[in-house]
Amino acid sequence: MFKMKFPSVYTILVLLTILMAVLTWLVPAGQYQLEKHEAIDSLVPIAGTYQPTQSNPQGIVDILLAPVKGFYDPKTSQARAIDVALFVLIIGGFFGVVNKTKAIESGIFHITLKLKGKEIWMIPTLMGLFALGGTTFGMAEETLPFYTLIIPVMIAAGYDTITGVAVVMIGAGIGALGSTINPFATIIASNAAQVSFTEGLTLRILLLVAGWLLCAAYVMRYASKIKKSPQSSLVFAHKEENENYFLHAQHSVSDSALTLNQKLVLVVLCVTFIVMVWGVSTSGWWMAEISALFLGATILVGLIARMKEEVICQSFINGAKELLGVAFIIALARGLVVIMDEGNITHTFLFYFEQSLSDLSPIAFINAIYAVEAFLSLLIPSSSGLAVLSMPVLAPLADFVNVPRELVVTAYQAASGLPNLVTPTSAIVMGGLALGRVSYITWLKFIAPLLVALTVLVIALLSIGVVIY
């Protein structure tokens, strides 16, 4: 019997890039006038200034160049994805050296023995921690190192790779969706909308808490089902393969005892992640500083484990090779956005929405704003980029239908969290799935009911917000 095989993530991204290139031939090109917004130190579009501009249809050469420009644009000398991709390779090398010590393997089995019968409560706890990172400093690319850490723990606890991916991706994603003081989304969007980021904070906190409870319950329900019946896993066909890949070897109870060196390696591992979170949240660190941190931690782990120089280097290279595919996925995802921008159709989509929203009732308007921002977030996976592009145009429309601008910011915030959960143009989503060895189609099957539930929650809260405000 013929069984349909879905294309790989690479093929999906290439097909989406081609589709976007085709649209540059069909969608009229246009551009808003831009002005410098001092509060966010960026150029923003001016509402009502959209004008048609010369079209720039993207051809075969442009499609082939898009992933390259997604990495690094030689015309502007602006780094795009290359810093994130290099960071991913360094993370792979770091874990290659750490895994050589077998510290994580022994630590995982030590944890599962201690939590025997209580493993399920790791899920809401870890998701809450990731949500805290998402709501405070927009934890996104910073989650990539955690997949290699969390997934083996979930597999050893009797769950599957999807559970591990969900704990990290949905945990941080719901934090971003319910951002409260995230400077890269909430504060930028509020400034662009010309309101204080503290306005509307109560509703966003309610969205964050309700969303976390909903998501944690959803993942826990799936994990409990897997625990009782492994055959119900969406990745059951790869169960043995995934266990061999993530756990490397089977341990007995006696094997799980940690040596002093392994304990020190785990201390270095934990401290490295703590320093990373501190650096990003308080000192403005980004990919360069985080990469340097993990390079230093790699050397320290090698010294603690008393590895030979040749073993450290070879382990690092082997670990980096494991994540080479993730680096290419990041380039392909960014390349799609390059096609849109260079084809001059990004502002055209925004103009269409500006024209269609002005005559709606307050409740219909705010939910239409959410739908518009959700659509735009699939095309523009950068939360700050989406805020700078859309808020100056959409927020002023709220004044004409008596909807507070801070509610528009909340609608944007809820929608801009979607790329961290599902959009194929997001390096966070595609990179996380690649790290978890979960296909995009399988992930859609898993998360689709949750997305429907989250959408209903957001619509209900936004509608209540209109009535209250």
CSV table of C-alpha atoms in Angstrom, one decimal:
chain,number,residue,atom,x,y,z
A,1,MET,CA,0.0,0.0,0.0
A,2,PHE,CA,1.4,3.4,-1.0
A,3,LYS,CA,2.1,5.6,1.9
A,4,MET,CA,2.6,9.3,1.4
A,5,LYS,CA,5.8,10.7,2.7
A,6,PHE,CA,5.9,14.4,3.7
A,7,PRO,CA,8.8,16.5,2.5
A,8,SER,CA,11.6,17.4,4.8
A,9,VAL,CA,11.8,20.8,6.6
A,10,TYR,CA,14.4,21.9,4.0
A,11,THR,CA,12.0,21.3,1.2
A,12,ILE,CA,9.1,23.0,3.0
A,13,LEU,CA,11.2,26.1,3.5
A,14,VAL,CA,12.4,26.1,-0.1
A,15,LEU,CA,8.8,25.7,-1.4
A,16,LEU,CA,7.7,28.6,0.8
A,17,THR,CA,10.5,30.8,-0.5
A,18,ILE,CA,9.4,30.0,-4.1
A,19,LEU,CA,5.8,30.8,-3.3
A,20,MET,CA,6.8,34.1,-1.8
A,21,ALA,CA,8.9,34.8,-4.9
A,22,VAL,CA,5.9,34.1,-7.1
A,23,LEU,CA,3.8,36.6,-5.0
A,24,THR,CA,6.4,39.3,-5.8
A,25,TRP,CA,5.2,38.9,-9.4
A,26,LEU,CA,1.5,39.1,-8.5
A,27,VAL,CA,1.2,41.5,-5.5
A,28,PRO,CA,1.7,45.2,-6.3
A,29,ALA,CA,4.9,46.7,-4.9
A,30,GLY,CA,4.5,49.5,-2.4
A,31,GLN,CA,6.2,51.4,0.4
A,32,TYR,CA,5.2,53.6,3.3
A,33,GLN,CA,7.2,56.8,4.0
A,34,LEU,CA,9.5,56.2,7.0
A,35,GLU,CA,10.4,58.5,9.8
A,36,LYS,CA,12.9,58.1,12.7
A,37,HIS,CA,11.2,57.1,16.0
A,38,GLU,CA,13.5,58.4,18.7
A,39,ALA,CA,12.0,56.3,21.5
A,40,ILE,CA,12.9,53.0,19.7
A,41,ASP,CA,15.8,54.4,17.6
A,42,SER,CA,14.4,53.0,14.4
A,43,LEU,CA,12.7,54.0,11.1
A,44,VAL,CA,9.0,53.3,11.3
A,45,PRO,CA,6.2,53.7,8.6
A,46,ILE,CA,3.9,56.6,8.7
A,47,ALA,CA,0.2,55.7,8.6
A,48,GLY,CA,-1.6,57.0,5.5
A,49,THR,CA,1.6,57.5,3.4
A,50,TYR,CA,1.6,54.2,1.4
A,51,GLN,CA,2.5,54.7,-2.2
A,52,PRO,CA,3.0,52.2,-5.0
A,53,THR,CA,6.6,51.8,-5.9
A,54,GLN,CA,8.6,50.1,-8.6
A,55,SER,CA,8.1,46.4,-8.6
A,56,ASN,CA,11.1,44.1,-8.1
A,57,PRO,CA,9.9,40.6,-9.0
A,58,GLN,CA,12.2,37.9,-7.5
A,59,GLY,CA,13.5,35.3,-10.0
A,60,ILE,CA,15.4,32.1,-9.8
A,61,VAL,CA,18.7,33.8,-9.1
A,62,ASP,CA,17.1,35.7,-6.2
A,63,ILE,CA,15.7,32.5,-4.8
A,64,LEU,CA,19.1,30.9,-4.8
A,65,LEU,CA,20.7,34.0,-3.3
A,66,ALA,CA,18.0,34.3,-0.5
A,67,PRO,CA,19.5,31.8,1.9
A,68,VAL,CA,23.0,33.3,1.4
A,69,LYS,CA,21.6,36.8,2.2
A,70,GLY,CA,19.7,35.2,5.0
A,71,PHE,CA,23.1,34.4,6.5
A,72,TYR,CA,24.9,37.6,5.6
A,73,ASP,CA,24.0,40.5,3.3
A,74,PRO,CA,27.3,41.6,1.6
A,75,LYS,CA,25.6,44.8,0.3
A,76,THR,CA,24.8,46.2,3.7
A,77,SER,CA,27.4,44.3,5.7
A,78,GLN,CA,24.7,43.5,8.3
A,79,ALA,CA,24.8,40.2,10.0
A,80,ARG,CA,21.5,38.4,9.8
A,81,ALA,CA,21.5,34.7,10.7
A,82,ILE,CA,25.2,34.0,10.7
A,83,ASP,CA,25.6,34.9,14.4
A,84,VAL,CA,22.7,32.5,15.4
A,85,ALA,CA,24.0,29.7,13.1
A,86,LEU,CA,27.5,30.0,14.5
A,87,PHE,CA,26.1,29.9,18.0
A,88,VAL,CA,24.2,26.7,17.2
A,89,LEU,CA,27.4,25.0,15.9
A,90,ILE,CA,29.3,26.1,19.0
A,91,ILE,CA,26.5,24.7,21.2
A,92,GLY,CA,26.8,21.4,19.3
A,93,GLY,CA,30.5,21.4,19.9
A,94,PHE,CA,30.1,22.2,23.6
A,95,PHE,CA,27.7,19.3,24.1
A,96,GLY,CA,29.9,17.0,22.0
A,97,VAL,CA,32.6,17.5,24.6
A,98,VAL,CA,30.2,17.3,27.6
A,99,ASN,CA,28.7,14.1,26.2
A,100,LYS,CA,32.2,12.6,25.9
A,101,THR,CA,32.4,12.7,29.7
A,102,LYS,CA,29.0,10.8,30.1
A,103,ALA,CA,28.1,13.3,32.8
A,104,ILE,CA,24.7,14.1,31.4
A,105,GLU,CA,23.8,10.5,30.9
A,106,SER,CA,24.7,9.6,34.4
A,107,GLY,CA,23.0,12.7,35.7
A,108,ILE,CA,19.8,12.0,33.8
A,109,PHE,CA,19.5,8.5,35.3
A,110,HIS,CA,20.3,9.9,38.7
A,111,ILE,CA,17.4,12.4,38.4
A,112,THR,CA,14.9,9.9,37.1
A,113,LEU,CA,15.7,7.6,40.0
A,114,LYS,CA,15.1,10.4,42.5
A,115,LEU,CA,11.9,11.5,40.8
A,116,LYS,CA,10.5,8.0,40.4
A,117,GLY,CA,6.7,8.4,40.2
A,118,LYS,CA,6.8,12.2,40.2
A,119,GLU,CA,8.4,12.8,36.7
A,120,ILE,CA,5.2,14.5,35.4
A,121,TRP,CA,5.7,17.5,37.6
A,122,MET,CA,8.9,18.4,35.8
A,123,ILE,CA,6.8,19.5,32.9
A,124,PRO,CA,4.8,22.4,34.5
A,125,THR,CA,7.9,23.5,36.5
A,126,LEU,CA,10.3,23.6,33.6
A,127,MET,CA,7.6,25.2,31.3
A,128,GLY,CA,7.1,27.9,34.0
A,129,LEU,CA,10.8,28.7,34.1
A,130,PHE,CA,11.0,29.0,30.3
A,131,ALA,CA,7.8,31.1,30.3
A,132,LEU,CA,9.4,33.4,32.9
A,133,GLY,CA,12.3,33.9,30.5
A,134,GLY,CA,10.0,34.5,27.6
A,135,THR,CA,7.8,37.1,29.4
A,136,THR,CA,10.8,39.1,30.8
A,137,PHE,CA,13.5,39.2,28.1
A,138,GLY,CA,11.9,37.4,25.1
A,139,MET,CA,13.8,34.1,25.5
A,140,ALA,CA,13.9,32.7,22.0
A,141,GLU,CA,17.2,31.8,20.3
A,142,GLU,CA,18.5,31.3,23.8
A,143,THR,CA,16.4,28.2,24.2
A,144,LEU,CA,18.3,26.3,21.6
A,145,PRO,CA,20.9,24.9,24.0
A,146,PHE,CA,18.2,23.6,26.3
A,147,TYR,CA,16.8,21.0,23.9
A,148,THR,CA,19.9,18.8,24.1
A,149,LEU,CA,19.6,19.1,27.9
A,150,ILE,CA,15.8,18.6,28.4
A,151,ILE,CA,14.9,16.0,25.7
A,152,PRO,CA,17.1,13.2,27.2
A,153,VAL,CA,15.6,13.8,30.6
A,154,MET,CA,12.1,13.4,29.2
A,155,ILE,CA,13.0,10.3,27.3
A,156,ALA,CA,14.6,8.7,30.4
A,157,ALA,CA,11.4,9.6,32.3
A,158,GLY,CA,9.3,7.5,29.9
A,159,TYR,CA,8.1,10.2,27.5
A,160,ASP,CA,9.2,11.0,24.0
A,161,THR,CA,11.1,13.7,22.0
A,162,ILE,CA,7.9,15.7,21.3
A,163,THR,CA,7.4,16.1,25.1
A,164,GLY,CA,11.0,17.5,25.4
A,165,VAL,CA,10.5,19.8,22.5
A,166,ALA,CA,7.2,21.0,23.8
A,167,VAL,CA,8.5,21.7,27.3
A,168,VAL,CA,11.1,24.1,25.8
A,169,MET,CA,9.4,25.6,22.8
A,170,ILE,CA,5.9,25.9,24.2
A,171,GLY,CA,7.2,27.0,27.6
A,172,ALA,CA,9.2,29.9,26.2
A,173,GLY,CA,6.6,30.5,23.5
A,174,ILE,CA,3.7,31.1,25.9
A,175,GLY,CA,6.0,33.4,27.8
A,176,ALA,CA,6.6,35.4,24.6
A,177,LEU,CA,2.9,35.3,23.7
A,178,GLY,CA,2.1,36.7,27.2
A,179,SER,CA,5.0,39.1,27.4
A,180,THR,CA,4.8,41.6,30.2
A,181,ILE,CA,8.1,43.5,30.3
A,182,ASN,CA,9.9,42.0,27.3
A,183,PRO,CA,12.0,44.9,25.9
A,184,PHE,CA,12.3,43.3,22.5
A,185,ALA,CA,8.5,43.1,22.0
A,186,THR,CA,6.2,44.7,24.5
A,187,ILE,CA,8.3,47.8,25.2
A,188,ILE,CA,9.2,48.4,21.6
A,189,ALA,CA,5.6,48.0,20.5
A,190,SER,CA,4.3,50.2,23.3
A,191,ASN,CA,6.7,53.0,22.4
A,192,ALA,CA,5.8,52.7,18.7
A,193,ALA,CA,2.1,52.9,19.7
A,194,GLN,CA,2.9,55.9,21.9
A,195,VAL,CA,1.7,54.4,25.2
A,196,SER,CA,3.5,53.3,28.3
A,197,PHE,CA,4.3,49.6,28.4
A,198,THR,CA,2.7,49.4,31.9
A,199,GLU,CA,-0.7,50.2,30.4
A,200,GLY,CA,-2.6,46.9,29.7
A,201,LEU,CA,-0.1,45.0,31.9
A,202,THR,CA,-2.9,43.4,34.0
A,203,LEU,CA,-4.5,41.8,31.0
A,204,ARG,CA,-1.1,40.5,29.7
A,205,ILE,CA,-0.4,38.9,33.1
A,206,LEU,CA,-3.7,37.2,33.0
A,207,LEU,CA,-3.0,36.0,29.5
A,208,LEU,CA,0.4,34.7,30.6
A,209,VAL,CA,-0.9,32.7,33.6
A,210,ALA,CA,-3.9,31.3,31.8
A,211,GLY,CA,-1.8,30.4,28.8
A,212,TRP,CA,0.8,28.7,31.0
A,213,LEU,CA,-1.8,26.6,32.8
A,214,LEU,CA,-3.5,25.6,29.5
A,215,CYS,CA,-0.2,24.7,27.8
A,216,ALA,CA,1.2,22.8,30.8
A,217,ALA,CA,-2.0,20.8,31.1
A,218,TYR,CA,-1.9,20.0,27.4
A,219,VAL,CA,1.7,18.7,27.5
A,220,MET,CA,1.1,16.8,30.7
A,221,ARG,CA,-1.9,15.1,29.3
A,222,TYR,CA,0.1,14.0,26.2
A,223,ALA,CA,3.0,12.9,28.3
A,224,SER,CA,0.8,10.8,30.6
A,225,LYS,CA,-0.7,9.1,27.6
A,226,ILE,CA,2.8,8.3,26.3
A,227,LYS,CA,3.8,6.9,29.7
A,228,LYS,CA,0.8,4.5,29.8
A,229,SER,CA,0.9,3.6,26.1
A,230,PRO,CA,4.2,4.3,24.3
A,231,GLN,CA,2.5,3.2,21.0
A,232,SER,CA,0.4,6.4,21.2
A,233,SER,CA,3.5,8.6,20.7
A,234,LEU,CA,3.5,10.5,17.4
A,235,VAL,CA,7.1,9.5,17.0
A,236,PHE,CA,6.8,5.9,18.2
A,237,ALA,CA,8.3,4.6,14.9
A,238,HIS,CA,11.5,6.3,15.9
A,239,LYS,CA,11.5,5.4,19.6
A,240,GLU,CA,14.5,3.1,19.6
A,241,GLU,CA,16.4,5.3,17.3
A,242,ASN,CA,15.8,8.4,19.4
A,243,GLU,CA,16.7,6.6,22.6
A,244,ASN,CA,20.0,5.5,21.2
A,245,TYR,CA,20.7,9.0,19.9
A,246,PHE,CA,19.7,11.0,23.0
A,247,LEU,CA,20.6,8.6,25.7
A,248,HIS,CA,23.7,7.1,23.9
A,249,ALA,CA,23.6,4.0,26.1
A,250,GLN,CA,21.5,2.1,28.6
A,251,HIS,CA,22.5,2.4,32.3
A,252,SER,CA,21.8,0.2,35.2
A,253,VAL,CA,21.2,1.6,38.7
A,254,SER,CA,24.8,1.1,39.7
A,255,ASP,CA,26.0,2.7,36.5
A,256,SER,CA,24.1,5.9,37.3
A,257,ALA,CA,26.5,6.9,40.1
A,258,LEU,CA,28.3,10.1,39.3
A,259,THR,CA,32.1,10.5,39.6
A,260,LEU,CA,33.6,13.7,41.1
A,261,ASN,CA,34.7,14.8,37.6
A,262,GLN,CA,31.2,14.3,36.2
A,263,LYS,CA,29.7,16.2,39.1
A,264,LEU,CA,32.1,19.1,38.3
A,265,VAL,CA,31.1,19.0,34.6
A,266,LEU,CA,27.4,19.2,35.6
A,267,VAL,CA,28.2,22.2,37.8
A,268,VAL,CA,30.0,23.9,34.9
A,269,LEU,CA,27.0,23.1,32.7
A,270,CYS,CA,24.5,24.6,35.1
A,271,VAL,CA,26.6,27.7,35.9
A,272,THR,CA,27.1,28.3,32.1
A,273,PHE,CA,23.3,28.4,31.6
A,274,ILE,CA,22.8,30.7,34.6
A,275,VAL,CA,25.5,33.1,33.3
A,276,MET,CA,23.9,33.0,29.9
A,277,VAL,CA,20.5,34.0,31.2
A,278,TRP,CA,22.1,36.7,33.4
A,279,GLY,CA,24.1,38.1,30.5
A,280,VAL,CA,21.1,38.3,28.2
A,281,SER,CA,18.6,39.7,30.7
A,282,THR,CA,20.9,42.3,32.5
A,283,SER,CA,23.9,43.0,30.4
A,284,GLY,CA,22.7,43.1,26.8
A,285,TRP,CA,24.5,40.0,25.7
A,286,TRP,CA,23.6,38.5,22.3
A,287,MET,CA,25.0,35.7,20.1
A,288,ALA,CA,28.6,36.8,20.1
A,289,GLU,CA,28.9,36.9,23.9
A,290,ILE,CA,26.9,33.8,24.5
A,291,SER,CA,29.1,31.9,21.9
A,292,ALA,CA,32.2,33.0,23.7
A,293,LEU,CA,30.7,31.8,27.0
A,294,PHE,CA,30.1,28.3,25.6
A,295,LEU,CA,33.6,28.2,24.0
A,296,GLY,CA,35.1,29.0,27.4
A,297,ALA,CA,32.9,26.4,29.1
A,298,THR,CA,34.0,23.8,26.5
A,299,ILE,CA,37.6,24.3,27.3
A,300,LEU,CA,36.9,24.2,31.1
A,301,VAL,CA,35.0,20.9,30.7
A,302,GLY,CA,37.8,19.4,28.7
A,303,LEU,CA,40.3,20.4,31.5
A,304,ILE,CA,38.1,19.0,34.3
A,305,ALA,CA,37.6,15.7,32.5
A,306,ARG,CA,41.4,15.6,31.8
A,307,MET,CA,40.9,15.1,28.1
A,308,LYS,CA,43.7,15.2,25.6
A,309,GLU,CA,43.8,18.1,23.2
A,310,GLU,CA,43.0,15.8,20.3
A,311,VAL,CA,40.0,14.3,22.1
A,312,ILE,CA,38.6,17.8,22.9
A,313,CYS,CA,38.9,19.0,19.3
A,314,GLN,CA,37.5,15.9,17.8
A,315,SER,CA,34.6,15.8,20.2
A,316,PHE,CA,33.8,19.4,19.5
A,317,ILE,CA,33.9,18.9,15.7
A,318,ASN,CA,31.7,15.8,16.0
A,319,GLY,CA,29.2,17.7,18.1
A,320,ALA,CA,29.1,20.7,15.7
A,321,LYS,CA,28.5,18.3,12.8
A,322,GLU,CA,25.4,17.0,14.5
A,323,LEU,CA,23.8,20.5,14.4
A,324,LEU,CA,25.0,21.5,10.9
A,325,GLY,CA,21.6,20.9,9.5
A,326,VAL,CA,20.1,23.3,12.0
A,327,ALA,CA,22.4,26.0,10.8
A,328,PHE,CA,21.2,25.5,7.2
A,329,ILE,CA,17.6,25.6,8.4
A,330,ILE,CA,18.2,29.0,10.0
A,331,ALA,CA,19.5,30.4,6.7
A,332,LEU,CA,16.6,29.0,4.7
A,333,ALA,CA,14.1,30.5,7.2
A,334,ARG,CA,15.7,34.0,7.1
A,335,GLY,CA,15.9,33.8,3.3
A,336,LEU,CA,12.1,33.8,2.9
A,337,VAL,CA,12.0,37.2,4.6
A,338,VAL,CA,14.7,38.5,2.3
A,339,ILE,CA,12.5,37.6,-0.7
A,340,MET,CA,9.6,39.6,0.7
A,341,ASP,CA,11.6,42.7,1.6
A,342,GLU,CA,13.5,42.8,-1.7
A,343,GLY,CA,10.3,42.1,-3.6
A,344,ASN,CA,8.8,45.3,-2.0
A,345,ILE,CA,5.6,43.5,-0.9
A,346,THR,CA,5.9,43.6,2.9
A,347,HIS,CA,4.4,47.1,3.1
A,348,THR,CA,1.7,46.1,0.6
A,349,PHE,CA,0.3,43.5,2.9
A,350,LEU,CA,0.2,46.0,5.7
A,351,PHE,CA,-1.6,48.6,3.6
A,352,TYR,CA,-4.3,46.1,2.7
A,353,PHE,CA,-5.0,45.5,6.3
A,354,GLU,CA,-5.0,49.3,7.1
A,355,GLN,CA,-7.7,49.7,4.5
A,356,SER,CA,-9.9,46.9,5.8
A,357,LEU,CA,-10.0,47.7,9.5
A,358,SER,CA,-11.3,51.2,9.8
A,359,ASP,CA,-15.1,50.6,9.8
A,360,LEU,CA,-15.3,47.7,12.3
A,361,SER,CA,-17.0,47.6,15.7
A,362,PRO,CA,-14.6,47.7,18.8
A,363,ILE,CA,-14.8,44.0,19.5
A,364,ALA,CA,-14.5,43.1,15.8
A,365,PHE,CA,-11.7,45.6,15.4
A,366,ILE,CA,-9.5,44.3,18.2
A,367,ASN,CA,-9.9,40.6,17.1
A,368,ALA,CA,-9.2,41.6,13.5
A,369,ILE,CA,-6.0,43.3,14.7
A,370,TYR,CA,-5.1,40.0,16.3
A,371,ALA,CA,-5.8,38.1,13.1
A,372,VAL,CA,-3.8,40.6,11.0
A,373,GLU,CA,-0.8,40.5,13.4
A,374,ALA,CA,-1.0,36.7,13.5
A,375,PHE,CA,-0.8,36.7,9.7
A,376,LEU,CA,2.1,39.2,9.6
A,377,SER,CA,3.9,37.3,12.3
A,378,LEU,CA,4.1,34.2,10.0
A,379,LEU,CA,5.8,36.4,7.4
A,380,ILE,CA,7.9,38.5,9.8
A,381,PRO,CA,9.1,36.2,12.7
A,382,SER,CA,11.0,38.9,14.4
A,383,SER,CA,8.9,40.3,17.2
A,384,SER,CA,10.8,43.7,17.3
A,385,GLY,CA,10.6,43.9,13.5
A,386,LEU,CA,6.9,43.2,13.5
A,387,ALA,CA,6.4,45.9,16.2
A,388,VAL,CA,8.3,48.5,14.3
A,389,LEU,CA,6.5,47.7,11.1
A,390,SER,CA,2.9,47.4,12.2
A,391,MET,CA,2.3,49.4,15.4
A,392,PRO,CA,2.8,52.9,13.9
A,393,VAL,CA,0.2,52.0,11.2
A,394,LEU,CA,-2.3,49.9,13.2
A,395,ALA,CA,-2.3,51.6,16.6
A,396,PRO,CA,-3.6,55.0,15.4
A,397,LEU,CA,-6.6,53.2,13.8
A,398,ALA,CA,-7.8,52.2,17.3
A,399,ASP,CA,-8.5,55.9,18.1
A,400,PHE,CA,-11.3,55.9,15.4
A,401,VAL,CA,-13.2,53.0,17.0
A,402,ASN,CA,-12.7,53.9,20.6
A,403,VAL,CA,-10.3,51.0,21.4
A,404,PRO,CA,-7.4,51.8,23.7
A,405,ARG,CA,-4.0,51.6,22.0
A,406,GLU,CA,-2.6,49.4,24.8
A,407,LEU,CA,-5.1,46.8,23.8
A,408,VAL,CA,-3.7,46.9,20.3
A,409,VAL,CA,-0.3,46.3,21.8
A,410,THR,CA,-1.7,43.3,23.7
A,411,ALA,CA,-3.2,41.9,20.5
A,412,TYR,CA,0.1,42.3,18.7
A,413,GLN,CA,1.9,40.7,21.7
A,414,ALA,CA,-0.3,37.6,21.6
A,415,ALA,CA,0.1,37.3,17.9
A,416,SER,CA,3.8,37.9,17.8
A,417,GLY,CA,4.2,34.9,20.1
A,418,LEU,CA,2.9,32.5,17.5
A,419,PRO,CA,6.2,32.3,15.5
A,420,ASN,CA,7.8,30.8,18.5
A,421,LEU,CA,5.3,27.9,18.4
A,422,VAL,CA,4.6,27.1,14.8
A,423,THR,CA,5.7,29.2,11.9
A,424,PRO,CA,8.1,27.6,9.4
A,425,THR,CA,9.9,30.9,8.8
A,426,SER,CA,11.1,30.9,12.4
A,427,ALA,CA,14.6,29.7,13.1
A,428,ILE,CA,13.5,29.0,16.6
A,429,VAL,CA,10.8,26.6,15.6
A,430,MET,CA,12.7,24.8,12.8
A,431,GLY,CA,15.9,24.8,14.8
A,432,GLY,CA,14.2,23.3,17.8
A,433,LEU,CA,12.4,20.7,15.8
A,434,ALA,CA,15.7,19.7,14.1
A,435,LEU,CA,17.4,19.4,17.5
A,436,GLY,CA,14.6,17.2,18.7
A,437,ARG,CA,14.5,15.1,15.5
A,438,VAL,CA,10.8,15.9,15.1
A,439,SER,CA,9.4,16.6,11.6
A,440,TYR,CA,7.4,19.8,11.0
A,441,ILE,CA,4.3,17.9,10.0
A,442,THR,CA,4.4,15.8,13.1
A,443,TRP,CA,4.8,18.9,15.2
A,444,LEU,CA,1.7,20.4,13.5
A,445,LYS,CA,-0.3,17.3,14.4
A,446,PHE,CA,0.7,17.7,18.0
A,447,ILE,CA,0.2,21.4,18.5
A,448,ALA,CA,-2.8,22.1,16.3
A,449,PRO,CA,-5.4,21.5,19.0
A,450,LEU,CA,-3.4,23.7,21.5
A,451,LEU,CA,-3.2,26.5,18.9
A,452,VAL,CA,-7.0,26.5,18.6
A,453,ALA,CA,-7.4,26.6,22.4
A,454,LEU,CA,-4.9,29.4,22.7
A,455,THR,CA,-6.6,31.4,19.9
A,456,VAL,CA,-10.0,31.0,21.7
A,457,LEU,CA,-8.3,32.2,25.0
A,458,VAL,CA,-6.8,35.2,23.3
A,459,ILE,CA,-10.0,36.2,21.5
A,460,ALA,CA,-12.0,35.9,24.8
A,461,LEU,CA,-9.5,38.0,26.8
A,462,LEU,CA,-9.2,40.7,24.1
A,463,SER,CA,-13.0,40.9,23.8
A,464,ILE,CA,-13.3,41.2,27.6
A,465,GLY,CA,-10.6,43.9,27.5
A,466,VAL,CA,-12.6,46.0,25.1
A,467,VAL,CA,-15.6,45.9,27.5
A,468,ILE,CA,-13.5,46.6,30.6
A,469,TYR,CA,-11.5,49.4,29.1
